[in-house]
Coordinates of C-alpha atoms in Angstrom, one line a residue:
Chain A
M1 CA 1.0 4.6 -37.8
A2 CA 3.9 3.8 -35.4
P3 CA 3.4 -0.1 -34.3
L4 CA 2.5 0.1 -30.1
L5 CA 4.1 -2.2 -29.3
E6 CA 7.4 -3.2 -30.4
L7 CA 9.5 -6.0 -29.5
V8 CA 12.9 -6.1 -30.3
H9 CA 14.8 -9.4 -31.1
V10 CA 14.0 -10.8 -26.5
K11 CA 15.9 -12.7 -25.9
K12 CA 14.9 -14.6 -22.0
R13 CA 16.5 -17.3 -20.3
F14 CA 16.3 -19.5 -16.5
G15 CA 19.1 -20.9 -16.3
Q16 CA 19.4 -24.1 -18.9
V17 CA 15.6 -23.5 -19.8
T18 CA 15.5 -20.8 -22.8
I19 CA 11.8 -19.2 -21.9
A20 CA 12.3 -16.2 -25.1
E21 CA 14.8 -16.9 -28.7
D22 CA 15.2 -13.8 -30.4
V23 CA 11.4 -13.2 -30.3
S24 CA 10.6 -9.6 -32.0
F25 CA 6.4 -8.9 -32.9
A26 CA 4.8 -5.6 -32.9
V27 CA 1.1 -4.7 -31.7
E28 CA -0.6 -1.6 -33.5
Q29 CA -2.7 0.8 -31.7
G30 CA -6.1 -0.2 -30.5
A31 CA -5.6 -3.9 -31.7
A32 CA -6.8 -7.2 -30.5
V33 CA -3.7 -9.9 -30.6
G34 CA -4.4 -13.4 -28.9
I35 CA -1.6 -15.2 -28.1
V36 CA -1.6 -19.0 -27.6
G37 CA 0.9 -21.8 -27.0
P38 CA 1.7 -24.9 -25.2
N39 CA 2.8 -24.6 -21.1
G40 CA 6.0 -23.3 -20.6
A41 CA 6.5 -21.4 -24.4
G42 CA 7.1 -17.8 -22.8
K43 CA 3.9 -16.1 -22.8
T44 CA 3.2 -15.1 -19.3
T45 CA 7.5 -14.1 -18.9
L46 CA 6.8 -12.7 -22.7
F47 CA 4.2 -10.6 -20.1
G48 CA 6.9 -10.7 -17.5
V49 CA 8.9 -8.7 -19.8
V50 CA 6.6 -6.4 -21.2
S51 CA 5.3 -5.4 -18.3
G52 CA 8.6 -5.0 -16.3
D53 CA 8.2 -7.9 -14.2
V54 CA 11.4 -9.4 -16.1
R55 CA 14.8 -8.3 -17.5
P56 CA 15.8 -9.7 -20.2
D57 CA 18.8 -11.5 -20.9
A58 CA 19.2 -9.2 -24.4
G59 CA 17.0 -6.8 -26.5
D60 CA 14.5 -4.5 -26.0
V61 CA 10.8 -3.3 -25.6
V62 CA 8.8 -0.4 -27.0
F63 CA 6.3 1.6 -26.3
D64 CA 4.5 4.5 -28.4
G65 CA 8.1 5.0 -29.7
R66 CA 9.8 4.3 -26.7
V67 CA 12.7 2.5 -25.4
V68 CA 11.8 1.2 -22.1
N69 CA 13.8 -2.0 -21.3
R70 CA 14.3 0.0 -17.3
L71 CA 11.3 1.4 -16.7
D72 CA 10.0 -0.7 -13.3
P73 CA 6.4 -2.0 -13.8
A74 CA 4.8 1.0 -12.3
A75 CA 6.5 3.2 -14.5
R76 CA 5.9 1.7 -17.0
C77 CA 1.5 1.1 -15.7
R78 CA 2.1 5.2 -15.7
L79 CA 2.1 5.6 -19.3
G80 CA -0.2 3.3 -20.6
I81 CA 0.5 -0.8 -19.9
G82 CA -2.2 -1.7 -18.1
R83 CA -1.7 -6.0 -17.9
T84 CA -3.2 -9.1 -14.9
Y85 CA -2.1 -11.8 -13.5
Q86 CA -2.9 -15.4 -14.2
V87 CA -3.6 -15.7 -10.5
P88 CA -5.6 -12.7 -9.6
R89 CA -3.8 -10.1 -6.9
P90 CA -6.7 -7.9 -5.1
F91 CA -5.3 -6.1 -2.9
D92 CA -7.6 -8.5 1.0
K93 CA -8.4 -6.2 2.4
M94 CA -9.8 -2.9 0.8
T95 CA -12.6 -3.2 -0.3
V96 CA -13.3 -3.5 -4.7
F97 CA -13.6 0.5 -4.6
E98 CA -10.8 1.1 -2.9
N99 CA -8.5 -2.1 -4.9
V100 CA -9.7 -0.1 -9.0
L101 CA -8.9 3.5 -6.7
V102 CA -5.7 2.8 -7.0
A103 CA -5.1 2.5 -10.0
A104 CA -6.8 5.1 -11.2
Q105 CA -4.6 7.4 -8.7
Q106 CA -2.0 5.9 -9.5
G107 CA -1.3 4.3 -12.7
A108 CA -3.4 7.5 -14.8
R109 CA -2.0 9.1 -12.1
A110 CA -6.3 10.7 -11.4
R111 CA -6.8 12.9 -8.6
G112 CA -10.2 13.7 -6.6
G113 CA -13.3 13.1 -8.0
V114 CA -11.7 12.6 -11.5
S115 CA -9.9 8.9 -9.8
H116 CA -13.1 8.3 -8.7
A117 CA -14.8 8.6 -11.8
H118 CA -12.5 6.0 -13.2
A119 CA -12.5 3.5 -10.6
L120 CA -16.3 3.9 -9.9
R121 CA -16.4 3.3 -14.1
A122 CA -13.7 0.2 -14.4
L123 CA -16.0 -1.2 -11.9
E124 CA -19.4 -0.8 -14.0
S125 CA -17.8 -2.5 -17.1
T126 CA -16.5 -5.6 -15.6
R127 CA -20.4 -6.0 -13.6
L128 CA -18.8 -5.4 -10.4
S129 CA -20.5 -2.3 -9.6
D130 CA -23.1 -4.5 -6.7
D131 CA -19.8 -5.0 -4.9
A132 CA -17.9 -1.8 -4.6
N133 CA -18.2 -1.9 -1.2
R134 CA -17.6 -5.9 -0.4
L135 CA -13.7 -7.0 1.1
A136 CA -11.9 -7.8 -2.3
G137 CA -10.8 -11.0 -0.2
S138 CA -14.7 -12.0 0.0
L139 CA -14.7 -12.4 -3.6
G140 CA -15.4 -15.4 -5.6
L141 CA -13.3 -17.1 -8.6
L142 CA -15.2 -14.7 -11.6
Q143 CA -16.0 -10.9 -9.6
R144 CA -11.6 -11.9 -8.6
K145 CA -11.1 -12.1 -12.2
R146 CA -12.6 -9.6 -13.0
L147 CA -11.4 -7.1 -10.1
E148 CA -7.9 -7.6 -11.4
L149 CA -9.4 -7.2 -15.0
A150 CA -11.1 -3.6 -13.3
R151 CA -8.2 -2.6 -12.2
A152 CA -5.7 -2.4 -15.4
I153 CA -8.9 -0.9 -16.6
A154 CA -9.1 1.9 -14.2
T155 CA -5.4 2.8 -14.7
Q156 CA -6.7 3.8 -18.2
P157 CA -4.5 1.8 -20.6
R158 CA -3.5 2.4 -24.3
L159 CA -2.0 -1.3 -23.7
L160 CA -3.9 -4.4 -21.2
L161 CA -2.1 -7.6 -21.5
L162 CA -4.7 -10.8 -20.2
D163 CA -3.1 -13.2 -19.3
E164 CA -5.4 -16.3 -18.9
V165 CA -8.8 -14.3 -17.7
A166 CA -11.4 -16.8 -18.7
G167 CA -9.3 -19.5 -16.6
G168 CA -11.4 -22.0 -14.6
L169 CA -14.7 -20.4 -16.0
T170 CA -17.7 -21.5 -16.8
D171 CA -18.7 -20.6 -20.6
L172 CA -21.4 -18.5 -19.6
E173 CA -19.2 -16.4 -17.5
V174 CA -16.7 -16.6 -20.8
R175 CA -18.6 -14.7 -22.0
E176 CA -19.5 -11.7 -20.1
L177 CA -15.2 -11.4 -19.9
V178 CA -15.3 -11.7 -24.1
D179 CA -17.4 -8.6 -24.1
V180 CA -15.8 -7.0 -20.9
V181 CA -13.4 -7.6 -23.0
R182 CA -14.4 -6.5 -26.4
A183 CA -16.2 -3.2 -24.8
A184 CA -12.4 -2.1 -23.7
N185 CA -11.0 -2.5 -27.3
A186 CA -13.5 -0.8 -29.0
Q187 CA -12.7 2.4 -27.0
G188 CA -9.6 1.9 -28.5
I189 CA -8.0 -0.3 -25.7
A190 CA -5.2 -2.8 -28.0
V191 CA -5.1 -6.4 -26.2
I192 CA -3.5 -8.8 -26.0
W193 CA -5.0 -12.0 -23.8
I194 CA -3.1 -14.8 -23.4
E195 CA -5.7 -18.2 -23.2
H196 CA -6.1 -21.2 -23.6
V197 CA -9.5 -20.3 -23.8
V198 CA -9.3 -20.9 -27.5
R199 CA -13.2 -19.9 -27.4
A200 CA -12.2 -16.9 -26.0
L201 CA -10.3 -15.9 -27.8
L202 CA -11.3 -16.2 -31.3
A203 CA -14.3 -14.2 -29.9
T204 CA -11.8 -11.4 -29.3
V205 CA -8.8 -11.5 -32.1
D206 CA -8.2 -10.8 -35.2
R207 CA -4.9 -12.1 -34.6
L208 CA -3.1 -14.8 -33.4
L209 CA 0.2 -15.5 -32.2
C210 CA 1.4 -19.3 -31.1
L211 CA 3.8 -19.2 -28.9
A212 CA 6.4 -22.5 -28.5
G213 CA 9.8 -23.2 -27.5
G214 CA 10.6 -19.2 -26.7
E215 CA 10.1 -19.2 -30.6
V216 CA 7.1 -17.5 -32.4
I217 CA 5.6 -20.3 -34.8
G218 CA 3.0 -18.1 -35.9
D219 CA 1.5 -15.1 -36.7
G220 CA -1.4 -14.2 -38.9
L221 CA -5.2 -14.3 -39.1
P222 CA -6.1 -17.3 -36.2
R223 CA -8.2 -19.5 -37.9
D224 CA -4.9 -19.0 -39.9
V225 CA -2.2 -20.4 -37.7
L226 CA -4.7 -22.6 -35.5
A227 CA -4.5 -24.3 -39.0
S228 CA -1.6 -24.1 -40.1
P229 CA 0.9 -27.2 -39.4
R230 CA 3.5 -26.4 -37.0
V231 CA 0.6 -25.0 -34.7
R232 CA -1.3 -28.1 -35.2
D233 CA 2.2 -30.6 -34.3
V234 CA 2.1 -28.2 -31.2
Y235 CA -1.4 -28.0 -29.7
L236 CA -1.7 -32.1 -30.4
G237 CA -0.3 -32.9 -27.3
T238 CA -2.2 -30.2 -25.5
D239 CA -5.8 -28.6 -27.0
A240 CA -6.0 -30.9 -29.8
T241 CA -10.3 -29.9 -29.9
A242 CA -9.3 -26.8 -29.6
A243 CA -7.6 -26.7 -33.0
E244 CA -9.7 -28.9 -34.8
S245 CA -12.5 -27.6 -34.1
V246 CA -11.3 -24.6 -35.7
A247 CA -9.1 -25.8 -38.2
Chain B
M1 CA -12.5 -6.3 -33.3
T2 CA -13.3 -7.7 -36.7
T3 CA -15.3 -11.6 -35.4
G4 CA -17.7 -12.3 -33.7
A5 CA -21.2 -11.0 -33.9
A6 CA -21.7 -11.0 -30.0
P7 CA -23.4 -7.9 -28.6
V8 CA -20.9 -5.5 -27.7
P9 CA -22.6 -4.2 -24.2
P10 CA -23.4 -0.6 -23.9
T11 CA -20.4 1.9 -22.9
V12 CA -20.4 3.2 -19.9
E13 CA -22.4 6.9 -19.9
A14 CA -20.6 10.0 -17.8
G15 CA -22.7 11.8 -15.3
S16 CA -24.8 8.4 -14.0
L17 CA -21.9 7.8 -10.9
P18 CA -23.4 6.8 -7.2
G19 CA -20.9 9.2 -5.0
V20 CA -18.2 8.1 -3.0
T21 CA -17.8 9.1 0.5
R22 CA -15.9 8.2 3.3
S23 CA -17.2 6.4 5.1
A24 CA -20.8 4.3 5.7
R25 CA -21.7 6.3 8.5
P26 CA -21.9 10.6 9.1
T27 CA -19.2 10.9 11.3
A28 CA -18.7 14.6 12.1
W29 CA -19.2 13.3 15.6
L30 CA -15.9 11.7 15.5
G31 CA -14.2 15.0 14.5
G32 CA -16.7 17.4 17.4
L33 CA -15.7 14.3 19.8
G34 CA -11.9 14.6 19.6
V35 CA -11.4 18.0 19.3
G36 CA -13.4 17.5 22.5
V37 CA -11.1 15.4 24.1
V38 CA -8.0 17.7 22.9
V39 CA -9.7 20.3 24.9
L40 CA -10.4 19.1 27.7
L41 CA -6.0 17.4 28.1
A42 CA -5.3 21.5 27.3
F43 CA -6.5 21.9 31.2
M44 CA -5.5 18.7 32.9
P45 CA -2.6 20.9 34.6
S46 CA -5.1 23.6 36.2
I47 CA -7.2 19.8 36.8
V48 CA -4.6 17.3 37.9
S49 CA -1.1 17.1 40.6
Q50 CA 1.4 18.0 38.6
A51 CA 3.3 14.6 39.4
D52 CA -0.2 13.2 37.2
T53 CA 0.7 16.3 33.9
S54 CA 4.4 15.0 33.8
I55 CA 3.1 11.1 33.9
L56 CA 0.4 11.8 30.8
L57 CA 3.5 14.5 29.3
N58 CA 5.9 11.3 29.4
F59 CA 1.8 9.6 27.8
F60 CA 1.8 11.9 24.8
I61 CA 5.5 11.7 23.9
L62 CA 5.4 7.3 24.3
L63 CA 1.9 7.9 21.8
T64 CA 4.2 10.5 19.3
M65 CA 6.6 7.1 19.1
S66 CA 4.2 4.4 19.0
S67 CA 2.3 5.9 16.2
M68 CA 5.5 6.1 13.9
W69 CA 6.7 3.2 14.4
N70 CA 2.9 1.8 13.8
L71 CA 2.7 3.8 10.4
L72 CA 6.3 2.4 9.4
A73 CA 5.6 -1.4 10.6
G74 CA 1.9 -1.8 10.7
Y75 CA 1.3 0.3 7.3
A76 CA 4.4 0.7 5.8
G77 CA 5.9 -2.7 6.5
M78 CA 9.2 -1.5 7.7
V79 CA 9.7 -3.3 11.0
S80 CA 12.3 -0.8 12.7
I81 CA 14.1 -1.5 15.8
G82 CA 16.1 1.3 15.5
Q83 CA 13.4 4.6 15.9
Q84 CA 15.6 5.9 19.2
A85 CA 18.3 6.6 16.5
F86 CA 16.3 9.1 15.6
V87 CA 14.4 10.1 18.9
G88 CA 18.8 10.7 20.3
L89 CA 19.2 12.5 17.3
G90 CA 16.2 15.0 18.1
A91 CA 16.8 15.6 21.5
Y92 CA 19.8 16.4 20.0
T93 CA 19.6 19.3 18.3
V94 CA 17.5 20.8 20.9
L95 CA 20.8 20.8 22.9
V96 CA 22.4 22.1 20.6
L97 CA 20.9 24.8 19.9
A98 CA 19.6 26.0 22.9
D99 CA 23.8 25.7 23.8
G100 CA 23.5 28.5 21.3
G101 CA 20.8 30.3 23.0
F102 CA 18.0 29.4 21.2
N103 CA 14.5 28.9 22.9
P104 CA 14.2 25.0 23.9
V105 CA 10.8 25.0 22.7
A106 CA 10.8 26.7 20.0
A107 CA 14.0 24.2 18.8
I108 CA 11.6 21.3 18.7
P109 CA 10.0 21.2 15.7
I110 CA 13.6 22.9 13.8
A111 CA 14.9 19.0 16.0
A112 CA 11.8 17.7 14.1
L113 CA 13.2 17.9 11.2
V114 CA 16.6 18.6 10.9
C115 CA 15.8 14.1 11.7
A116 CA 13.2 14.5 8.6
A117 CA 16.1 15.5 7.1
L118 CA 18.8 13.2 8.7
S119 CA 16.0 10.1 7.5
V120 CA 17.0 10.3 4.3
P121 CA 21.1 10.0 3.7
I122 CA 20.4 6.8 6.4
S123 CA 17.2 5.3 4.4
L124 CA 19.0 5.3 1.2
L125 CA 22.0 3.5 3.0
V126 CA 19.4 1.3 5.1
F127 CA 16.8 0.7 2.4
R128 CA 18.8 -1.6 0.7
L129 CA 17.8 -4.5 3.0
R130 CA 14.4 -5.8 3.8
G131 CA 13.2 -7.7 6.9
G132 CA 15.1 -8.4 9.5
Y133 CA 18.4 -7.4 7.8
F134 CA 16.7 -4.1 7.9
A135 CA 15.7 -4.0 11.7
I136 CA 18.9 -4.9 12.9
A137 CA 20.9 -2.4 9.8
T138 CA 18.6 0.5 11.8
W139 CA 19.3 -0.4 15.0
V140 CA 23.6 -0.9 13.9
V141 CA 22.8 2.7 12.4
A142 CA 21.0 4.9 15.7
D143 CA 23.8 2.6 17.9
A144 CA 26.6 4.5 15.6
A145 CA 24.6 6.9 15.6
S146 CA 25.2 7.3 19.9
L147 CA 28.7 7.0 20.1
V148 CA 29.3 9.8 16.9
I149 CA 27.5 11.7 19.8
S150 CA 29.1 10.1 23.4
S151 CA 32.7 10.6 21.6
I152 CA 31.6 14.7 20.9
G153 CA 33.6 16.8 24.3
S154 CA 31.2 19.8 23.0
L155 CA 27.7 16.9 23.6
G156 CA 28.4 16.2 26.6
G157 CA 30.7 12.9 25.8
G158 CA 28.9 10.0 27.4
T159 CA 27.8 11.3 30.1
G160 CA 25.1 13.9 28.0
K161 CA 25.0 18.2 29.4
P162 CA 22.6 19.8 30.8
V163 CA 19.4 21.7 28.6
P164 CA 20.3 25.1 29.5
G165 CA 17.0 28.5 28.6
L166 CA 14.1 27.4 30.9
S167 CA 15.6 28.0 34.0
S168 CA 13.8 30.7 34.1
L169 CA 10.3 30.3 34.6
S170 CA 8.9 28.3 36.7
P171 CA 8.0 25.1 37.6
K172 CA 4.6 26.2 37.9
S173 CA 4.7 27.3 34.3
F174 CA 7.6 25.3 32.8
E175 CA 5.1 22.5 33.5
Q176 CA 2.6 24.0 32.1
V177 CA 4.8 24.7 29.1
T178 CA 5.8 21.5 28.0
Y179 CA 3.3 19.8 28.7
W180 CA 1.4 22.0 26.1
A181 CA 4.7 21.3 23.7
A182 CA 4.1 17.6 24.4
L183 CA -0.2 17.5 23.9
A184 CA 0.8 19.9 20.4
V185 CA 3.7 17.6 19.4
V186 CA 0.7 14.1 20.0
V187 CA -2.3 16.2 18.4
V188 CA 0.0 17.0 15.3
A189 CA 2.2 13.2 14.8
V190 CA -1.8 11.8 15.2
G191 CA -3.2 14.5 13.0
M192 CA -0.7 13.7 10.5
T193 CA -1.3 9.8 10.6
Y194 CA -4.8 9.9 9.8
A195 CA -4.3 13.0 7.0
L196 CA -1.4 10.6 5.7
L197 CA -3.7 7.7 5.1
R198 CA -6.6 9.3 3.8
S199 CA -4.5 11.0 1.3
R200 CA -4.0 9.1 -1.9
L201 CA 0.1 7.7 -0.4
G202 CA -2.9 5.9 2.9
L203 CA -4.1 4.5 -0.1
V204 CA -1.2 3.2 -1.6
L205 CA 0.4 1.7 1.2
A206 CA -2.7 -0.5 2.6
A207 CA -2.4 -2.0 -1.4
V208 CA 1.2 -2.5 -1.0
R209 CA 0.2 -4.6 2.9
D210 CA -1.4 -6.2 0.0
N211 CA -0.3 -8.0 -2.2
E212 CA 3.4 -5.3 -3.3
V213 CA 3.4 -6.8 -7.1
G214 CA -0.6 -5.7 -8.3
A215 CA 0.5 -2.8 -6.5
R216 CA 3.3 -2.3 -8.7
S217 CA 1.1 -3.7 -11.3
A218 CA -1.6 -0.6 -11.2
G219 CA 1.0 1.5 -10.5
A220 CA 1.7 2.7 -7.3
R221 CA 5.5 3.6 -6.8
V222 CA 6.1 1.6 -3.7
V223 CA 9.5 2.6 -2.9
T224 CA 8.6 6.5 -2.7
A225 CA 5.5 5.6 -0.6
R226 CA 8.0 3.9 1.5
R227 CA 10.5 6.5 1.3
I228 CA 8.3 9.0 2.9
V229 CA 6.5 6.9 5.2
F230 CA 10.2 6.8 6.4
L231 CA 10.0 10.1 6.4
V232 CA 7.6 11.5 8.9
A233 CA 8.6 7.7 11.7
A234 CA 12.1 9.4 11.7
L235 CA 10.1 13.6 11.9
G236 CA 7.6 12.5 15.0
C237 CA 10.6 10.5 16.8
G238 CA 12.4 12.7 16.5
A239 CA 9.5 16.1 17.7
A240 CA 9.1 13.1 20.7
G241 CA 13.1 13.1 21.5
A242 CA 12.9 16.2 21.7
L243 CA 9.8 16.6 23.8
L244 CA 12.5 14.4 26.1
A245 CA 15.1 17.2 26.4
V246 CA 13.2 19.6 26.4
S247 CA 11.3 18.3 29.9
Q248 CA 14.4 16.5 31.6
L249 CA 16.5 19.5 31.2
N250 CA 18.9 16.9 30.4
V251 CA 20.5 15.1 27.0
Q252 CA 22.4 11.1 28.0
P253 CA 23.5 9.5 25.3
A254 CA 21.7 6.4 27.3
S255 CA 19.9 7.9 27.8
V256 CA 18.2 9.2 24.6
F257 CA 20.0 6.2 22.2
N258 CA 18.4 3.5 24.6
V259 CA 16.8 1.0 22.7
Q260 CA 14.8 0.8 25.2
W261 CA 12.4 3.3 23.1
S262 CA 12.2 0.7 20.3
A263 CA 10.7 -2.4 22.6
E264 CA 8.1 0.4 24.2
M265 CA 7.5 1.5 20.9
I266 CA 7.3 -1.9 19.8
F267 CA 4.7 -3.1 22.6
V268 CA 2.3 -0.4 23.0
T269 CA 1.4 -0.8 18.8
M270 CA 1.4 -4.9 19.4
I271 CA -0.8 -4.1 22.4
G272 CA -3.3 -2.1 21.6
G273 CA -3.0 -2.9 17.9
I274 CA -0.4 -3.0 14.8
G275 CA -2.5 -1.2 11.9
T276 CA -5.1 0.5 13.2
I277 CA -4.6 3.5 14.3
E278 CA -6.1 3.4 17.2
G279 CA -4.3 0.7 18.4
P280 CA -1.1 3.1 19.5
I281 CA -3.5 5.1 21.4
L282 CA -5.2 2.2 23.5
G283 CA -1.4 0.4 23.1
S284 CA 0.0 3.1 25.4
V285 CA -2.8 3.8 27.3
V286 CA -2.5 0.3 28.4
F287 CA 0.9 0.7 28.6
F288 CA 1.1 3.7 31.4
L289 CA -2.5 1.9 33.3
L290 CA 0.7 -1.8 33.6
Q291 CA 3.0 1.3 34.7
Q292 CA 1.2 3.0 37.3
N293 CA 0.2 0.0 39.1
L294 CA 2.6 -2.0 39.3
A295 CA 6.1 0.7 39.1
H296 CA 6.3 -1.0 42.8
E297 CA 7.0 -4.5 42.1
G298 CA 10.9 -3.5 40.3
A299 CA 11.7 -6.3 38.2
W300 CA 8.4 -8.3 38.1
Y301 CA 6.8 -5.1 36.0
L302 CA 8.6 -6.0 33.3
I303 CA 7.7 -9.7 33.4
I304 CA 4.2 -8.9 33.2
F305 CA 5.2 -6.4 30.4
G306 CA 6.5 -10.0 28.4
A307 CA 4.6 -11.4 29.4
L308 CA 1.3 -9.1 28.1
A309 CA 3.7 -8.6 24.7
V310 CA 3.4 -12.9 24.3
V311 CA -0.2 -14.1 25.3
I312 CA -0.8 -10.2 23.2
A313 CA 0.5 -12.2 19.9
I314 CA -0.8 -15.1 20.9
W315 CA -3.8 -15.3 21.3
A316 CA -5.4 -11.9 20.3
P317 CA -2.3 -10.7 17.2
R318 CA -4.2 -8.0 15.9
G319 CA -4.1 -6.9 19.5
L320 CA -6.1 -5.0 21.0
W321 CA -8.3 -2.5 19.0
G322 CA -8.0 -5.0 16.4
T323 CA -9.1 -7.7 17.9
A324 CA -12.2 -6.3 19.8
T325 CA -13.5 -4.5 16.8
A326 CA -13.1 -7.0 13.8
K327 CA -17.0 -7.6 14.1
L328 CA -17.8 -4.7 15.0
R329 CA -16.0 -2.8 12.2
V330 CA -15.8 0.5 13.6
Q331 CA -13.3 3.3 12.9
L332 CA -12.7 6.5 15.3
F333 CA -10.4 7.3 12.4
P334 CA -12.0 6.2 9.1
V335 CA -9.6 5.9 6.3
G336 CA -11.3 4.0 3.4
Y337 CA -14.0 4.3 0.5
Y338 CA -17.8 4.3 0.6
V339 CA -19.6 3.9 -2.7
G340 CA -23.3 4.9 -2.4
R341 CA -26.1 4.0 -4.5
T342 CA -27.9 5.2 -6.9
R343 CA -30.8 4.3 -9.5
R344 CA -29.5 1.8 -11.5
R345 CA -30.6 2.7 -15.3
D346 CA -32.4 -0.8 -17.2
R347 CA -29.7 -2.2 -19.6
P348 CA -31.4 -4.5 -22.4
G349 CA -29.0 -8.2 -22.4
S350 CA -27.5 -7.5 -18.5
A351 CA -29.5 -9.8 -15.7
P352 CA -30.9 -7.9 -13.7
P353 CA -28.4 -6.6 -11.2
A354 CA -27.8 -8.3 -7.6
P355 CA -29.2 -7.7 -4.5
P356 CA -26.7 -5.5 -3.6
A357 CA -24.1 -6.8 -0.4
P358 CA -24.5 -5.5 2.8
P359 CA -22.5 -2.4 3.6
V360 CA -18.7 -3.4 4.8
A361 CA -16.1 -0.6 6.2
S362 CA -13.0 -0.4 5.0
T363 CA -10.4 -1.8 6.9
V364 CA -7.2 0.1 5.3

């Protein structure tokens, strides 16, 4: 089976800073992949390259066998690439339901009752149903993170890009979020998850990529990647205990 | 998904979803109220004096224009100070058609469509710019249109020309016909605004207003949405300009292409409440009440208008309607969504449902 997503020799620099130096990897249909790496390793930029927010200097992004380099974020979303942002971007003056409905109507191109159903299911799977009529601007952090996830799910993606959705949450909240992501993945949605909360990743993914200095320095089973000397070397400065606890 | 043994939450089944309506409260009476107001307005020429009929007609024209400007700036984030381009082009389309023997009143919808068509090439030009640069560019386009038309001798050059074709009507029936034409245009303009904001496009506009990057990542075609709004606003302002030509029976470039039209649209929308359908309606009422009561004060009336605009912009930036309804959440034109309650199935392993949040009407 052809991979769902393929990055081919992607390069990106901001001035003198190299964010991605010849990054290549592929993600299979329905896979669950985690990405770790120190701050500034270019993880979020890599998501931007996949979702269309960031234009790479060189290289190709191939989604479902199609080169999508020239498509804007909306077009890529409509093809099936859903993403969340590290800092949630809710539509504050709209209700939670309306936030998710936009995604169902635009991202999934659904109309009328079908779009309502997509939106309601996304709310239910992220446990936001009780907040459907609240204004998004009145939500707390956990609910904003859930809303960000619900909106991405409502676009009916085949690939879900999660950017630190567990950051800033309590252990219990992280566990709930992991359940939501696992459920989405169980329904066949491929997930790529950038996360500093390594526990959350290990409960969800079966493959881990480690990015550092614009390069993939580890790729494989999470345990192996976190145990590799090169990854541990990078991680000792930032999150040594997490790497230690699984090594 | 091979690692871990955490229980996967039950997947959601279809058939148990709550109902979705467009308002938390019943709204049928609002429709009845709207129909009642329009019917009452339709009989006004038989009830009030000729002078008052003429004031109402100008009220409809201003309300049409400001509803369009509100759509542009309040919903699509495009602050145009060049909408008089379409006012003028609409007026001149009526003039050209009437010169060709066409009935000027029947020419109004055609003029609106011509303006909508012209807005496409104009948008290609001005959409390259954003914010203040966009605003200036629209003004430049309006002045350029004015200059081009002023230089065409057959259109009356800089002094303009009378609109033929309605001289056979008696003053009374002329007054009625133009009044009803204006009423029809304003009903269509406000109705179209409402329909547009209730549609999927309206939801996109609200999302873009709140967070453009988020809207794009949710699949919203931001530029397409803006193009449609620009086109609709050109259509409405073109119809308003056509009404000016018909009701004044005269078209003059300095008058129909005057930037004062945009200033009035902005004033009315700001006073009434930008980003609400009700705002321009309330703003137009206030504008005309002030104008009627202050007209004899000469230049003072403009000074008072300016002072009022400043006061509202600083202390009530949401306008009169927005400020008055901020707490009440009243909507005469419900455009949001409301999710009803359903029986909740027990979900093993999940926390008991939180107490339901109080229903809040949307402010999309």
